[in-house]
Amino acid sequence: MNNVEQDLWNRVRERLKSNVGDDIFNSWFARMELEAIDADTVRMSVPTRFLKSWVQSHYAERLLTCWQDEQAAIARIELTVRSAVLKPLPPKMKLPEIAPVASDRRDTRTGFESFRGGTPISAAHDALGGSPLDPRLCFESFVVGRSNTLAHAAAKQVAQGRRGDAVMFNPLYIHAGVGLGKTHLLQALAWAGNAATERKVLYLTAEKFMYGFVAALRAQNALAFKEALRTIDVLVIDDLQFLQGKSTQAEFCHTLNALIDSGRQVVIAADRPPSELETLDERVRSRLAGGLVVEMGSLGEELRFEILKARVTAARLHHPGFDVPSAVLAYISKAVTHNGRDLEGALNRLLAHSKLTGQPITLEMAEREVRDLIRPQEPKRIKIEEIQRIVARQYNVSRADLLSSRRTANVVRPRQVAMYLAKLMTLRSLPEIGRRFGGRDHTTVLHAVRKIENLVHSDTSLAEEIEILKRQLQD
Ligand code: ADP
Ligand code: MG
């Protein structure tokens, strides 16, 4: 590739960046390289198969357009996967040296934690000092929806990777608010990764990471800890926002760098994007932002429904009598909008209720049980037609009367009230309201609004009428 081609590629990159935005660019295109340009074909490479298929299925056209905008003759883009191999870890991870452990006769094989029982997978995991894994948090029970497709695909990809595969994005950084599935996804990755491949996946909460280091340092055992880290292929750290303390952060930074530079995969979850981890050093933040940063959005109603359905199915394994009608699931997924934990809470209550009373689960019962988990509804969007209908009914006139040009007192007042409410309770402009009231001028609407505004101060019965109307419109 010559300089001209490189310049061209740089310009295409700039186009892409402004086209897709910095985040997407950094996630998918930052490590794309130009290999060659042959006549009408551009050959480019990416470090992984996943990246290749993702770019092909999501950005092929835009990529081509950006090239064509620079060089109209380009007709085809060929994407290949660059081969890369796992490099050995540097002989010494650049961690601060602590007093040697030679005199320490305890079993340092496992780093700083004793070997615990359980399944072979969790035993190996525990032996490395990992945080406990919940067997229910697996890929099978993770429901994929619009808000988490990308995070799920990336986690799955990491879990399926083999030793020696090129690392496609490093670190994988997933952020989302509370209860949106971060821990679930990370633990699923740890389970699946440990089960399916010969690689070792270590799942740690940030607290455990801190505790591990502190404990290891106190036991003058940090070398063993470093040894243990050296044997893992994928380090998963949950709730990174809790990482605190200057020395812990320095250790974290060293570990991160050492792992990433040696081709080990790092996966991180936090409740905010890297740029907002204020307590972290700028260099750590930019290292974190240098991989794939994915946000998981809030759970949509459909996804909530599917999660509930999956939960009921799982619960029925242990509680065969637990039967939740679909209407109840639909109600809960509509009403409990906040997060996965509230959904779980709602189902647990239904389960407890059905166990304790032996009664079937009904909609009424569900409404009673989950009442306090329901968030206040978003203010309802009110329509002008609705206002006209309710006002007309209240004053015993017809809707057509309100829209007509009749000027008798029994229609003029209701019409003014309706216009006033339309201004107050909708986002419609005065001209728009005028149009919807039989093609009136906006000054007429303004006059009506002012008139009623003034009257409600002095006329208590009118004020009351208006309160009643508002209430009817709001529910
Ligand atoms: P976070 O770690 O982001 O705070 P969790 O992973 O602890 O959230 O999720 C909270 C609850 O919601 C858990 O019970 C989890 O299993 C459930 N949950 C969240 N997202 C999903 C999903 N996509 N599919 C199935 N369960 C989910
Ligand atoms: Mg969590």
Coordinates of C-alpha atoms and ligand atoms in Angstrom, one line a residue:
M1 CA 0.0 0.0 0.0
N2 CA 1.4 3.4 -0.9
N3 CA 1.0 6.8 0.6
V4 CA -1.7 7.9 -1.8
E5 CA -3.8 4.9 -0.8
Q6 CA -3.1 5.5 2.9
D7 CA -4.2 9.2 2.5
L8 CA -7.3 8.0 0.7
W9 CA -8.1 5.6 3.5
N10 CA -7.6 8.3 6.1
R11 CA -10.1 10.4 4.3
V12 CA -12.6 7.5 4.1
R13 CA -12.1 7.0 7.9
E14 CA -12.9 10.6 8.6
R15 CA -16.1 10.3 6.5
L16 CA -17.0 7.1 8.3
K17 CA -16.4 8.7 11.6
S18 CA -18.6 11.6 10.9
N19 CA -21.2 9.4 9.4
V20 CA -21.6 6.8 12.2
G21 CA -20.4 8.8 15.1
D22 CA -17.3 8.4 17.3
D23 CA -18.7 5.6 19.5
I24 CA -19.6 3.3 16.6
F25 CA -16.5 4.2 14.7
N26 CA -14.3 3.3 17.7
S27 CA -16.2 0.1 18.3
W28 CA -16.2 -1.3 14.8
F29 CA -13.8 0.5 12.5
A30 CA -10.9 1.6 14.7
R31 CA -9.0 -1.5 13.9
M32 CA -10.0 -1.9 10.3
E33 CA -6.9 -1.7 8.1
L34 CA -6.5 -1.1 4.4
E35 CA -4.7 -3.9 2.7
A36 CA -4.8 -3.0 -0.9
I37 CA -6.8 -1.3 -3.7
D38 CA -7.0 -3.3 -6.9
A39 CA -8.8 -1.4 -9.7
D40 CA -12.4 -1.2 -8.4
T41 CA -11.9 -3.4 -5.3
V42 CA -10.8 -2.2 -1.9
R43 CA -9.4 -4.9 0.3
M44 CA -9.5 -4.3 4.0
S45 CA -8.9 -6.4 7.1
V46 CA -10.3 -6.6 10.6
P47 CA -8.8 -8.6 13.5
T48 CA -11.7 -11.0 14.0
R49 CA -14.4 -12.9 12.3
F50 CA -17.0 -11.4 14.4
L51 CA -16.0 -7.9 13.5
K52 CA -16.0 -8.9 9.9
S53 CA -19.5 -10.3 10.0
W54 CA -20.8 -7.5 12.0
V55 CA -19.5 -4.9 9.7
Q56 CA -20.7 -6.8 6.7
S57 CA -24.2 -7.1 7.9
H58 CA -24.6 -3.7 9.4
Y59 CA -22.3 -1.3 7.7
A60 CA -21.4 -2.7 4.3
E61 CA -23.3 -0.1 2.3
R62 CA -22.2 2.9 4.3
L63 CA -18.6 1.7 4.1
L64 CA -18.9 1.4 0.3
T65 CA -20.6 4.8 0.0
C66 CA -17.8 6.5 2.0
W67 CA -15.3 5.0 -0.3
Q68 CA -17.2 6.0 -3.4
D69 CA -17.6 9.5 -2.1
E70 CA -13.8 9.7 -2.2
Q71 CA -13.2 7.5 -5.3
A72 CA -16.2 7.0 -7.5
A73 CA -14.6 4.0 -9.3
I74 CA -14.7 1.8 -6.3
A75 CA -17.4 -0.9 -6.7
R76 CA -16.5 -3.6 -4.2
I77 CA -15.2 -4.0 -0.8
E78 CA -13.6 -7.2 0.4
L79 CA -13.2 -7.8 4.1
T80 CA -10.7 -10.3 5.4
V81 CA -9.7 -11.4 8.9
R82 CA -6.1 -10.7 9.8
S83 CA -4.6 -13.5 11.6
A84 CA -3.1 -12.8 15.0
V85 CA -1.9 -15.1 17.6
L86 CA -2.0 -15.1 21.4
K87 CA 1.2 -13.8 22.7
P88 CA 2.6 -15.2 25.9
L89 CA 2.2 -13.0 28.9
P90 CA 5.3 -10.9 29.6
P91 CA 7.5 -12.9 32.0
K92 CA 6.7 -10.4 34.7
M93 CA 3.5 -8.6 34.8
K94 CA 4.5 -5.1 35.7
L95 CA 3.0 -5.2 39.2
P96 CA 4.8 -3.8 42.2
E97 CA 7.0 -6.4 43.7
I98 CA 6.2 -7.5 47.2
A99 CA 8.3 -9.4 49.6
P100 CA 9.0 -12.9 48.2
V101 CA 6.7 -15.7 49.3
A102 CA 9.3 -18.5 49.5
S103 CA 9.0 -18.8 53.2
D104 CA 5.2 -18.9 53.0
R105 CA 4.4 -22.6 53.3
R106 CA 0.7 -22.3 52.8
D107 CA -0.7 -23.6 49.5
T108 CA -0.2 -20.7 47.2
R109 CA -1.3 -22.7 44.2
T110 CA -4.7 -21.0 44.3
G111 CA -3.5 -17.5 44.9
F112 CA -5.3 -16.4 48.0
E113 CA -8.4 -18.4 48.4
S114 CA -8.9 -22.0 49.3
F115 CA -10.3 -24.5 46.9
R116 CA -14.1 -24.9 47.4
G117 CA -16.4 -27.7 46.4
G118 CA -19.2 -27.6 43.9
T119 CA -19.3 -28.4 40.2
P120 CA -16.0 -28.8 38.4
I121 CA -16.6 -25.5 36.7
S122 CA -17.3 -23.5 39.8
A123 CA -14.5 -25.3 41.6
A124 CA -12.0 -24.2 39.1
H125 CA -13.5 -20.8 39.2
D126 CA -13.4 -20.6 43.0
A127 CA -9.9 -21.9 43.0
L128 CA -8.8 -18.9 41.1
G129 CA -10.5 -16.7 43.7
G130 CA -13.5 -15.8 41.6
S131 CA -16.8 -14.5 43.0
P132 CA -19.5 -17.1 43.3
L133 CA -21.5 -17.8 40.1
D134 CA -25.2 -18.2 40.2
P135 CA -26.1 -21.2 38.0
R136 CA -29.4 -19.6 37.1
L137 CA -27.6 -16.8 35.4
C138 CA -26.8 -18.5 32.1
F139 CA -27.2 -17.7 28.4
E140 CA -30.2 -20.1 28.3
S141 CA -32.1 -17.9 30.7
F142 CA -31.0 -14.6 29.2
V143 CA -33.7 -13.2 27.0
V144 CA -32.5 -11.2 24.0
G145 CA -34.4 -8.1 22.9
R146 CA -33.7 -4.9 21.1
S147 CA -32.0 -3.3 24.1
N148 CA -29.4 -6.0 24.6
T149 CA -28.8 -7.6 21.2
L150 CA -25.3 -6.3 20.8
A151 CA -24.2 -6.8 24.3
H152 CA -25.5 -10.4 24.2
A153 CA -23.8 -11.1 20.8
A154 CA -20.5 -9.8 22.1
A155 CA -20.7 -11.7 25.4
K156 CA -21.6 -14.9 23.5
Q157 CA -18.7 -14.3 21.1
V158 CA -16.2 -14.0 24.0
A159 CA -17.6 -17.1 25.7
Q160 CA -17.1 -19.1 22.6
G161 CA -13.6 -17.9 21.8
R162 CA -10.8 -20.5 21.9
R163 CA -7.4 -20.2 23.3
G164 CA -5.3 -18.8 20.5
D165 CA -8.1 -17.0 18.8
A166 CA -7.4 -13.4 18.1
V167 CA -9.2 -11.1 20.6
M168 CA -11.7 -9.1 18.7
F169 CA -12.4 -6.3 21.1
N170 CA -10.6 -5.7 24.3
P171 CA -11.8 -4.9 26.7
L172 CA -15.5 -5.6 26.2
Y173 CA -17.1 -2.9 28.3
I174 CA -20.9 -3.2 29.0
H175 CA -22.7 -0.5 30.8
A176 CA -26.3 -0.2 31.9
G177 CA -28.4 1.0 34.8
V178 CA -29.3 -1.2 37.8
G179 CA -31.2 -4.4 37.1
L180 CA -30.8 -4.4 33.3
G181 CA -28.9 -7.6 33.1
K182 CA -25.2 -6.9 33.4
T183 CA -24.4 -9.4 36.1
H184 CA -26.6 -12.0 34.4
L185 CA -24.8 -11.6 31.1
L186 CA -21.3 -11.6 32.7
Q187 CA -22.0 -14.7 34.7
A188 CA -23.5 -16.4 31.7
L189 CA -20.3 -15.6 29.9
A190 CA -18.2 -17.0 32.7
W191 CA -20.2 -20.3 32.9
A192 CA -20.3 -20.8 29.2
G193 CA -16.7 -19.9 28.7
N194 CA -15.5 -22.3 31.4
A195 CA -17.7 -25.1 30.2
A196 CA -17.2 -24.9 26.5
T197 CA -13.6 -24.3 25.9
E198 CA -10.3 -25.1 27.5
R199 CA -9.9 -21.5 28.5
K200 CA -10.3 -20.2 32.1
V201 CA -12.7 -17.5 32.7
L202 CA -12.4 -15.6 36.0
Y203 CA -15.4 -13.6 37.2
L204 CA -14.7 -11.1 39.9
T205 CA -16.7 -8.2 41.3
A206 CA -14.7 -5.1 41.7
E207 CA -15.0 -5.5 45.4
K208 CA -13.6 -9.0 45.2
F209 CA -10.8 -7.7 43.1
M210 CA -9.9 -5.1 45.7
Y211 CA -10.4 -7.6 48.5
G212 CA -8.2 -10.1 46.7
F213 CA -5.4 -7.7 46.3
V214 CA -5.6 -6.4 49.7
A215 CA -5.8 -9.8 51.2
A216 CA -2.9 -11.0 49.0
L217 CA -0.8 -8.0 49.9
R218 CA -1.5 -8.5 53.6
A219 CA -0.5 -12.2 53.3
Q220 CA 2.5 -11.1 51.3
N221 CA 1.1 -13.3 48.7
A222 CA 0.8 -11.0 45.8
L223 CA 3.1 -13.0 43.6
A224 CA 0.8 -16.0 43.9
F225 CA -2.1 -13.8 43.0
K226 CA -0.3 -12.7 40.0
E227 CA 0.5 -16.2 39.1
A228 CA -3.1 -17.1 39.4
L229 CA -4.1 -14.3 37.1
R230 CA -1.5 -15.4 34.6
T231 CA -3.3 -18.7 34.2
I232 CA -6.6 -17.2 33.2
D233 CA -7.6 -16.4 29.7
V234 CA -10.6 -14.2 30.3
L235 CA -10.9 -11.8 33.2
V236 CA -14.5 -10.6 33.9
I237 CA -15.0 -7.7 36.4
D238 CA -18.4 -6.7 37.4
D239 CA -19.5 -3.4 38.9
L240 CA -16.3 -1.6 38.1
Q241 CA -17.8 1.6 39.5
F242 CA -17.1 0.3 42.9
L243 CA -13.4 0.1 42.4
Q244 CA -11.8 2.5 44.8
G245 CA -8.6 3.5 46.3
K246 CA -5.5 4.7 44.6
S247 CA -3.3 1.7 45.0
T248 CA -6.1 -0.7 43.9
Q249 CA -6.6 1.4 40.8
A250 CA -2.9 1.2 40.1
E251 CA -3.0 -2.5 40.4
F252 CA -6.1 -2.7 38.3
C253 CA -4.5 -0.6 35.6
H254 CA -1.4 -2.8 35.6
T255 CA -3.4 -5.9 35.4
L256 CA -5.6 -4.6 32.7
N257 CA -2.6 -3.5 30.6
A258 CA -0.7 -6.8 31.1
L259 CA -3.7 -8.9 30.2
I260 CA -4.7 -6.9 27.2
D261 CA -1.2 -6.6 25.8
S262 CA -0.8 -10.3 26.0
G263 CA -4.0 -11.0 24.2
R264 CA -6.1 -12.0 27.1
Q265 CA -9.7 -11.0 27.0
V266 CA -11.0 -8.5 29.6
V267 CA -14.7 -8.0 30.1
I268 CA -16.1 -5.3 32.3
A269 CA -19.5 -4.1 33.4
A270 CA -20.3 -0.9 35.1
D271 CA -23.3 1.3 35.6
R272 CA -21.9 4.1 33.5
P273 CA -19.7 4.6 30.5
P274 CA -15.9 4.7 30.9
S275 CA -15.8 8.5 30.5
E276 CA -18.0 8.9 33.6
L277 CA -16.0 6.8 36.0
E278 CA -14.7 9.9 37.7
T279 CA -12.6 8.2 40.3
L280 CA -10.5 6.4 37.6
D281 CA -7.4 7.7 36.2
E282 CA -7.7 9.2 32.7
R283 CA -5.3 6.6 31.2
V284 CA -7.4 3.8 32.6
R285 CA -10.6 5.4 31.3
S286 CA -9.2 5.7 27.8
R287 CA -7.9 2.2 27.9
L288 CA -11.4 1.0 28.9
A289 CA -12.9 3.0 26.1
G290 CA -10.5 1.6 23.6
G291 CA -12.3 -1.7 23.2
L292 CA -15.9 -2.3 22.5
V293 CA -18.2 -0.2 24.6
V294 CA -21.8 -1.4 24.6
E295 CA -24.8 0.1 26.4
M296 CA -27.7 -2.0 27.4
G297 CA -30.9 0.0 27.3
S298 CA -34.0 -0.4 29.5
L299 CA -36.0 -3.5 29.1
G300 CA -38.9 -2.9 26.8
E301 CA -42.4 -4.2 27.5
E302 CA -42.0 -7.1 25.1
L303 CA -38.7 -8.1 26.7
R304 CA -40.2 -7.9 30.1
F305 CA -42.9 -10.2 29.1
E306 CA -40.5 -12.7 27.7
I307 CA -38.3 -12.6 30.8
L308 CA -41.4 -13.2 33.0
K309 CA -42.5 -16.1 30.8
A310 CA -39.0 -17.6 31.0
R311 CA -39.0 -17.1 34.8
V312 CA -42.3 -18.9 35.3
T313 CA -41.2 -21.8 33.2
A314 CA -38.0 -22.1 35.3
A315 CA -40.0 -21.8 38.6
R316 CA -42.4 -24.5 37.5
L317 CA -39.5 -27.0 37.6
H318 CA -39.6 -26.7 41.3
H319 CA -43.2 -25.6 41.8
P320 CA -45.2 -27.5 39.3
G321 CA -48.5 -26.0 40.6
F322 CA -47.3 -22.5 39.8
D323 CA -49.4 -21.3 37.0
V324 CA -49.5 -17.7 35.9
P325 CA -52.1 -16.8 33.2
S326 CA -50.8 -14.9 30.3
A327 CA -53.0 -12.0 31.1
V328 CA -51.3 -11.6 34.4
L329 CA -47.8 -11.7 32.8
A330 CA -49.0 -9.1 30.3
Y331 CA -50.2 -7.0 33.2
I332 CA -47.0 -7.2 35.1
S333 CA -44.8 -6.5 32.1
K334 CA -46.9 -3.4 31.4
A335 CA -47.1 -2.2 35.0
V336 CA -43.7 -3.0 36.4
T337 CA -41.5 -0.9 34.1
H338 CA -38.4 -0.4 36.0
N339 CA -35.9 -3.2 35.9
G340 CA -35.3 -6.9 36.0
R341 CA -35.1 -6.9 39.8
D342 CA -38.6 -5.6 40.2
L343 CA -39.8 -8.2 37.7
E344 CA -38.2 -10.9 39.8
G345 CA -39.7 -9.4 42.9
A346 CA -43.2 -9.4 41.4
L347 CA -43.0 -13.0 40.4
N348 CA -41.6 -14.0 43.8
R349 CA -44.6 -12.5 45.4
L350 CA -47.0 -14.3 43.2
L351 CA -45.2 -17.5 43.9
A352 CA -45.2 -16.9 47.6
H353 CA -48.9 -16.1 47.5
S354 CA -49.8 -19.1 45.5
K355 CA -47.7 -21.4 47.8
L356 CA -49.2 -19.9 51.0
T357 CA -52.8 -19.7 50.0
G358 CA -53.0 -22.4 47.4
Q359 CA -55.2 -20.1 45.4
P360 CA -54.9 -19.7 41.7
I361 CA -53.3 -16.5 40.5
T362 CA -55.7 -14.0 39.1
L363 CA -55.4 -10.5 37.7
E364 CA -57.0 -9.0 40.8
M365 CA -54.5 -10.8 43.0
A366 CA -51.6 -9.7 40.9
E367 CA -52.7 -6.1 41.0
R368 CA -52.9 -6.2 44.7
E369 CA -49.5 -8.0 45.2
V370 CA -47.4 -5.8 42.9
R371 CA -49.0 -2.5 43.6
D372 CA -46.0 -0.9 45.2
L373 CA -43.7 -2.0 42.4
I374 CA -45.6 0.0 39.9
R375 CA -44.0 3.2 38.9
P376 CA -46.2 6.2 38.3
Q377 CA -47.3 6.2 34.7
E378 CA -46.0 8.7 32.3
P379 CA -48.4 11.5 31.9
K380 CA -51.0 10.5 29.4
R381 CA -51.1 12.1 26.1
I382 CA -54.4 13.9 25.8
K383 CA -56.1 14.5 22.5
I384 CA -58.1 17.5 21.6
E385 CA -61.0 15.3 20.4
E386 CA -61.1 13.8 23.8
I387 CA -61.3 17.2 25.4
Q388 CA -64.1 18.2 23.2
R389 CA -66.0 15.0 23.8
I390 CA -65.7 15.2 27.6
V391 CA -66.5 19.0 27.8
A392 CA -69.5 18.5 25.5
R393 CA -70.8 15.7 27.7
Q394 CA -70.3 17.8 30.9
Y395 CA -72.2 20.8 29.5
N396 CA -74.8 18.8 27.7
V397 CA -74.0 20.1 24.2
S398 CA -72.8 18.2 21.2
R399 CA -69.3 18.2 19.9
A400 CA -70.6 19.6 16.7
D401 CA -71.9 22.6 18.7
L402 CA -68.4 23.3 20.0
L403 CA -67.0 23.3 16.5
S404 CA -69.9 25.3 15.0
S405 CA -70.1 29.1 14.7
R406 CA -73.1 29.3 17.0
R407 CA -72.6 32.1 19.5
T408 CA -75.3 31.4 22.1
A409 CA -74.1 31.5 25.7
N410 CA -74.7 27.8 26.3
V411 CA -72.1 26.9 23.7
V412 CA -69.8 29.8 24.0
R413 CA -68.7 29.0 27.5
P414 CA -68.1 25.3 27.0
R415 CA -66.2 26.1 23.8
Q416 CA -64.0 28.5 25.7
V417 CA -63.4 25.9 28.4
A418 CA -62.5 23.3 25.9
M419 CA -60.0 25.6 24.2
Y420 CA -58.5 26.5 27.5
L421 CA -58.1 22.9 28.4
A422 CA -56.6 22.2 25.0
K423 CA -54.0 24.8 25.6
L424 CA -53.3 23.7 29.1
M425 CA -53.2 19.9 28.6
T426 CA -51.8 19.4 25.2
L427 CA -48.7 20.7 23.4
R428 CA -50.7 22.1 20.5
S429 CA -50.2 25.6 19.4
L430 CA -52.9 28.3 19.4
P431 CA -53.3 28.2 15.5
E432 CA -53.5 24.4 15.6
I433 CA -56.2 24.5 18.4
G434 CA -58.1 27.1 16.4
R435 CA -58.1 24.8 13.3
R436 CA -59.3 21.9 15.4
F437 CA -62.2 24.0 16.7
G438 CA -63.9 24.6 13.4
G439 CA -61.2 26.6 11.7
R440 CA -61.0 29.5 14.2
D441 CA -58.4 32.1 14.3
H442 CA -55.6 31.8 16.9
T443 CA -56.6 35.1 18.5
T444 CA -60.0 33.7 19.2
V445 CA -58.3 30.8 21.0
L446 CA -56.0 33.2 22.9
H447 CA -59.0 35.2 23.9
A448 CA -60.8 32.1 25.2
V449 CA -57.8 31.0 27.2
R450 CA -57.3 34.4 28.8
K451 CA -61.0 34.6 29.6
I452 CA -61.1 31.3 31.4
E453 CA -57.8 31.9 33.2
N454 CA -59.3 35.1 34.6
L455 CA -62.6 33.5 35.5
V456 CA -61.2 30.6 37.5
H457 CA -59.8 33.0 40.0
S458 CA -63.2 34.5 40.9
D459 CA -65.7 31.8 39.9
T460 CA -65.2 28.9 42.2
S461 CA -67.9 26.7 40.6
L462 CA -66.2 27.1 37.2
A463 CA -62.9 26.3 38.9
E464 CA -64.4 23.2 40.3
E465 CA -65.9 22.2 36.9
I466 CA -62.6 22.5 35.3
E467 CA -60.9 20.4 38.0
I468 CA -63.5 17.7 37.4
L469 CA -62.9 17.8 33.7
K470 CA -59.1 17.6 34.1
R471 CA -59.4 14.6 36.3
Q472 CA -61.7 12.9 33.8
L473 CA -59.2 13.6 31.1
Q474 CA -56.3 12.3 33.1
D475 CA -57.6 8.8 33.8
Ligands
ADP1 P1 -27.5 -5.7 36.8 O1 -26.3 -6.5 37.1 O2 -27.4 -4.9 35.5 O3 -27.9 -4.7 37.9 P2 -28.8 -8.2 36.9 O4 -28.0 -8.9 35.9 O5 -28.6 -8.5 38.3 O6 -28.7 -6.6 36.6 O7 -30.4 -8.4 36.5 C1 -31.4 -8.2 37.4 C2 -32.5 -9.3 37.3 O8 -33.1 -9.2 36.0 C3 -31.9 -10.6 37.3 O9 -32.7 -11.5 38.0 C4 -31.7 -11.0 35.9 O10 -31.8 -12.4 35.7 C5 -32.9 -10.4 35.3 N1 -32.7 -10.0 33.9 C6 -32.2 -8.8 33.4 N2 -32.1 -8.8 32.1 C7 -32.5 -10.0 31.7 C8 -32.6 -10.7 30.4 N3 -32.3 -10.0 29.3 N4 -33.1 -11.9 30.4 C9 -33.4 -12.6 31.5 N5 -33.3 -12.0 32.8 C10 -32.9 -10.8 32.8
MG2 MG -25.0 -6.4 38.8

